[in-house]
Short mmCIF file of C-alpha atoms in Angstrom, two decimals:
data_model
loop_
_atom_site.label_atom_id
_atom_site.label_comp_id
_atom_site.label_asym_id
_atom_site.label_seq_id
_atom_site.Cartn_x
_atom_site.Cartn_y
_atom_site.Cartn_z
CA UNK A 1413 129.70 52.02 80.53
CA UNK A 1414 126.17 51.62 78.62
CA UNK A 1415 125.78 48.63 76.67
CA UNK A 1416 124.96 48.21 72.99
CA UNK A 1417 123.91 45.52 71.88
CA UNK A 1418 124.36 44.50 67.91
CA UNK A 1419 122.92 41.60 66.10
CA UNK A 1420 124.27 39.50 64.47
CA UNK A 1421 128.00 39.21 64.75
CA UNK A 1422 128.27 37.65 62.10
CA UNK A 1423 126.71 36.79 58.47
CA UNK A 1424 127.18 35.28 54.98
CA UNK A 1425 124.85 35.91 52.52
CA UNK A 1426 124.88 35.70 48.87
CA UNK A 1427 125.15 38.12 46.35
CA UNK A 1428 121.26 39.56 45.97
CA UNK A 1429 120.29 39.46 48.79
CA UNK A 1430 119.21 41.40 51.57
CA UNK A 1431 120.86 41.75 55.32
CA UNK A 1432 118.93 43.38 58.69
CA UNK A 1433 121.70 44.35 61.18
CA UNK A 1434 119.61 45.06 64.37
CA UNK A 1435 121.32 47.61 66.95
CA UNK A 1436 120.39 47.60 70.44
CA UNK A 1437 120.83 50.26 73.85
CA UNK A 1438 119.95 48.32 76.27
CA UNK A 1439 119.94 49.87 79.74
CA UNK A 1440 119.47 53.90 78.39
CA UNK A 1441 117.82 55.12 75.61
CA UNK A 1442 119.42 56.58 72.40
CA UNK A 1443 117.29 59.06 69.95
CA UNK A 1444 121.04 59.25 67.70
CA UNK A 1445 122.75 56.03 66.84
CA UNK A 1446 125.26 56.17 64.36
CA UNK A 1447 126.38 52.83 61.71
CA UNK A 1448 130.04 52.77 60.70
CA UNK A 1449 132.23 50.83 58.18
CA UNK A 1450 135.63 49.87 58.68
CA UNK A 1451 137.39 47.71 55.93
CA UNK A 1452 140.36 45.37 56.82
CA UNK A 1453 143.24 47.49 58.48
CA UNK A 1454 141.33 50.81 57.88
CA UNK A 1455 140.26 53.74 59.86
CA UNK A 1456 136.14 54.08 60.94
CA UNK A 1457 134.03 55.77 58.75
CA UNK A 1458 130.78 56.78 59.40
CA UNK A 1459 127.94 56.33 57.30
CA UNK A 1460 124.90 57.38 58.66
CA UNK A 1461 123.19 58.77 61.48
CA UNK A 1462 120.03 57.42 62.72
CA UNK A 1463 117.40 59.58 64.09
CA UNK A 1464 114.74 58.13 66.33
CA UNK A 1465 111.67 59.16 64.53
CA UNK A 1466 112.56 60.98 61.68
CA UNK A 1467 115.25 59.63 58.14
CA UNK A 1468 118.81 59.01 58.62
CA UNK A 1469 121.52 61.43 57.71
CA UNK A 1470 123.95 59.55 55.31
CA UNK A 1471 127.55 60.76 54.81
CA UNK A 1472 128.84 61.96 51.21
CA UNK A 1473 128.47 59.09 48.96
CA UNK A 1474 126.69 56.45 51.23
CA UNK A 1475 123.45 54.82 49.12
CA UNK A 1476 120.21 55.44 50.82
CA UNK A 1477 118.43 53.38 49.05
CA UNK A 1478 121.48 50.75 49.78
CA UNK A 1479 121.43 51.35 53.36
CA UNK A 1480 118.49 51.35 54.65
CA UNK A 1481 117.95 52.95 58.36
CA UNK A 1482 115.24 52.66 60.00
CA UNK A 1483 114.47 54.13 64.05
CA UNK A 1484 111.49 53.02 64.91
CA UNK A 1485 112.50 53.60 68.94
CA UNK A 1486 114.21 54.54 71.50
CA UNK A 1487 116.52 51.67 71.96
CA UNK A 1488 116.61 50.01 68.29
CA UNK A 1489 117.82 51.30 65.32
CA UNK A 1490 118.22 48.84 62.60
CA UNK A 1491 120.88 48.98 59.49
CA UNK A 1492 119.36 46.46 56.05
CA UNK A 1493 121.78 46.09 52.70
CA UNK A 1494 119.98 46.02 50.22
CA UNK A 1495 120.95 44.04 46.87
CA UNK A 1496 124.12 43.11 48.99
CA UNK A 1497 127.08 42.32 46.55
CA UNK A 1498 131.03 41.27 47.38
CA UNK A 1499 132.30 44.97 47.15
CA UNK A 1500 129.57 45.17 50.71
CA UNK A 1501 131.79 42.94 52.65
CA UNK A 1502 132.66 44.96 55.48
CA UNK A 1503 132.45 45.48 59.70
CA UNK A 1504 129.25 47.44 59.79
CA UNK A 1505 129.95 48.68 63.65
CA UNK A 1506 126.83 50.68 65.14
CA UNK A 1507 127.57 53.09 68.01
CA UNK A 1508 125.31 55.22 70.57
CA UNK A 1509 125.89 58.30 72.53
CA UNK A 1510 125.55 57.49 76.30
CA UNK A 1511 126.67 59.57 80.03
CA UNK A 1512 126.04 62.59 81.04
CA UNK A 1513 125.40 65.17 77.85
CA UNK A 1514 125.65 62.38 75.40
CA UNK A 1515 129.39 62.86 75.56
CA UNK A 1516 130.42 59.95 75.36
CA UNK A 1517 130.42 56.92 72.46
CA UNK A 1518 129.94 53.06 73.00
CA UNK A 1519 129.99 51.25 70.14
CA UNK A 1520 128.39 47.17 69.70
CA UNK A 1521 130.07 44.58 69.27
CA UNK A 1522 129.86 44.94 64.80
CA UNK A 1523 128.67 42.53 62.26
CA UNK A 1524 131.35 40.93 59.54
CA UNK A 1525 129.49 40.89 56.70
CA UNK A 1526 130.42 38.65 53.59
CA UNK A 1527 128.78 38.11 50.55
CA UNK A 1528 129.65 35.63 48.15
CA UNK B 778 143.51 68.58 57.16
CA UNK B 779 142.42 65.80 58.90
CA UNK B 780 140.27 66.76 61.97
CA UNK B 781 142.15 64.37 64.69
CA UNK B 782 145.99 63.07 63.16
CA UNK B 783 147.30 59.94 64.62
CA UNK B 784 150.88 58.50 63.56
CA UNK B 785 149.41 55.27 62.33
CA UNK B 786 152.58 53.28 63.18
CA UNK B 787 153.30 50.69 63.74
CA UNK B 788 154.53 51.23 67.46
CA UNK B 789 156.52 48.66 68.81
CA UNK B 790 157.38 48.14 72.70
CA UNK B 791 159.21 45.86 75.02
CA UNK B 792 156.79 44.24 77.56
CA UNK B 793 156.90 46.40 80.56
CA UNK B 794 157.86 49.73 79.45
CA UNK B 795 155.74 52.64 78.08
CA UNK B 796 154.12 53.14 75.58
CA UNK B 797 153.45 56.47 73.90
CA UNK B 798 151.00 57.24 71.91
CA UNK B 799 149.83 60.95 70.40
CA UNK B 800 147.01 62.51 68.74
CA UNK B 801 146.28 66.00 67.54
CA UNK B 802 143.06 68.12 66.64
CA UNK B 803 142.07 71.23 64.46
CA UNK B 804 139.06 72.42 66.04
CA UNK B 805 140.16 74.52 68.95
CA UNK B 806 136.42 74.37 70.37
CA UNK B 807 136.63 70.32 70.99
CA UNK B 808 135.38 69.54 74.33
CA UNK B 809 135.98 66.13 75.11
CA UNK B 810 138.63 63.38 74.53
CA UNK B 811 138.54 59.96 74.18
CA UNK B 812 141.18 56.81 73.40
CA UNK B 813 139.26 53.83 72.16
CA UNK B 814 140.91 50.18 72.01
CA UNK B 815 139.98 47.85 69.49
CA UNK B 816 141.12 44.52 69.07
CA UNK B 817 141.59 42.90 65.31
CA UNK B 818 138.05 41.95 64.62
CA UNK B 819 136.56 43.83 67.47
CA UNK B 820 134.36 46.92 67.53
CA UNK B 821 136.10 49.74 69.57
CA UNK B 822 136.15 49.80 74.01
CA UNK B 823 136.24 53.17 75.60
CA UNK B 824 139.07 53.30 77.72
CA UNK B 825 140.20 56.65 78.64
CA UNK B 826 137.68 60.12 78.26
CA UNK B 827 139.49 63.61 79.39
CA UNK B 828 137.86 66.91 79.29
CA UNK B 829 140.48 69.64 81.25
CA UNK B 830 144.28 70.44 80.38
CA UNK B 831 146.48 68.57 82.41
CA UNK B 832 146.84 63.99 83.35
CA UNK B 833 143.99 61.87 83.95
CA UNK B 834 145.03 58.79 85.15
CA UNK B 835 143.56 54.88 85.46
CA UNK B 836 145.17 52.15 86.37
CA UNK B 837 148.12 51.07 84.01
CA UNK B 838 146.43 54.19 81.54
CA UNK B 839 147.09 58.11 81.61
CA UNK B 840 145.63 60.50 79.73
CA UNK B 841 147.41 63.00 78.69
CA UNK B 842 145.27 66.86 77.42
CA UNK B 843 147.15 70.03 76.35
CA UNK B 844 144.69 71.95 74.53
CA UNK B 845 146.62 75.18 73.81
CA UNK B 846 149.26 72.69 71.91
CA UNK B 847 145.85 70.94 70.64
CA UNK B 848 146.71 67.52 71.36
CA UNK B 849 145.71 64.45 73.61
CA UNK B 850 148.21 61.49 74.69
CA UNK B 851 148.12 58.47 76.05
CA UNK B 852 151.08 56.71 77.70
CA UNK B 853 151.08 52.75 79.01
CA UNK B 854 152.64 51.69 81.75
CA UNK B 855 153.84 48.20 82.34
CA UNK B 856 152.95 47.40 78.65
CA UNK B 857 151.24 43.93 78.49
CA UNK B 858 151.15 41.59 75.32
CA UNK B 859 147.63 42.16 75.73
CA UNK B 860 147.91 45.69 74.88
CA UNK B 861 148.82 44.62 71.44
CA UNK B 862 145.80 46.55 69.39
CA UNK B 863 144.85 49.60 67.53
CA UNK B 864 143.75 52.56 69.70
CA UNK B 865 141.97 55.28 68.17
CA UNK B 866 141.58 58.94 69.60
CA UNK B 867 138.62 60.22 68.92
CA UNK B 868 137.40 64.25 69.81
CA UNK B 869 133.75 65.56 70.69
CA UNK B 870 133.25 69.29 69.48
CA UNK B 871 130.20 71.53 71.09
CA UNK B 872 128.02 70.67 67.92
CA UNK B 873 128.40 66.64 69.70
CA UNK B 874 129.65 65.08 66.25
CA UNK B 875 132.60 63.06 66.36
CA UNK B 876 135.67 62.52 64.84
CA UNK B 877 138.13 59.24 65.07
CA UNK B 878 142.06 59.45 64.38
CA UNK B 879 142.95 56.63 61.89
CA UNK B 880 144.49 54.69 64.88
CA UNK B 881 147.71 53.79 65.46
CA UNK B 882 148.86 50.03 65.57
CA UNK B 883 150.83 48.99 68.96
CA UNK B 884 152.78 45.84 69.55
CA UNK B 885 154.14 44.46 72.57
CA UNK B 886 156.86 42.76 72.48
CA UNK B 887 156.71 39.46 75.07
#
């Protein structure tokens, strides 16, 4: 399957700081990437759709000024959590479509964010 | 009504038994169906995809699709403790939107 690389895998930061998470498609180009959030023992929650060369599309209830998404190239999307607070602590996972017609979704390894 | 529904479980089966996981979806025009496995603290991993009615086998895994009844299932034969995980059902509609179920937690008891 297609490889999606996500870094860092784990980050601990102080409240009020910003954290950037990178998501790369290693062996394919991804015009669209997806960012999910997952709390312990809960399901995936789609936060936003990242579009190469244009603005991201955010799901209802997700603050676009807090979760900044940049998709500057066909292989890289970044999510920046600005002014992080303890309630932002969560597992963030990126994904991208691949396969013939882009019908399959492959996930990065995820980033566990802990805000102190 | 949720797009994709799964029984959250937990489902427990003894080692060597068949684990059966079920999923229903609401959009009749959905075209692609997937099963993901997610270990605790890890991201989902694609294990099966199915696009047409019937069964699709891959090793110990068999995916079953019935579009008329709008359900898709996953059978795991000869279940192993390493199969213990949460299994996510996902559906892709013609608009290329993915919808995930809430996942079924499976525990295989040695």
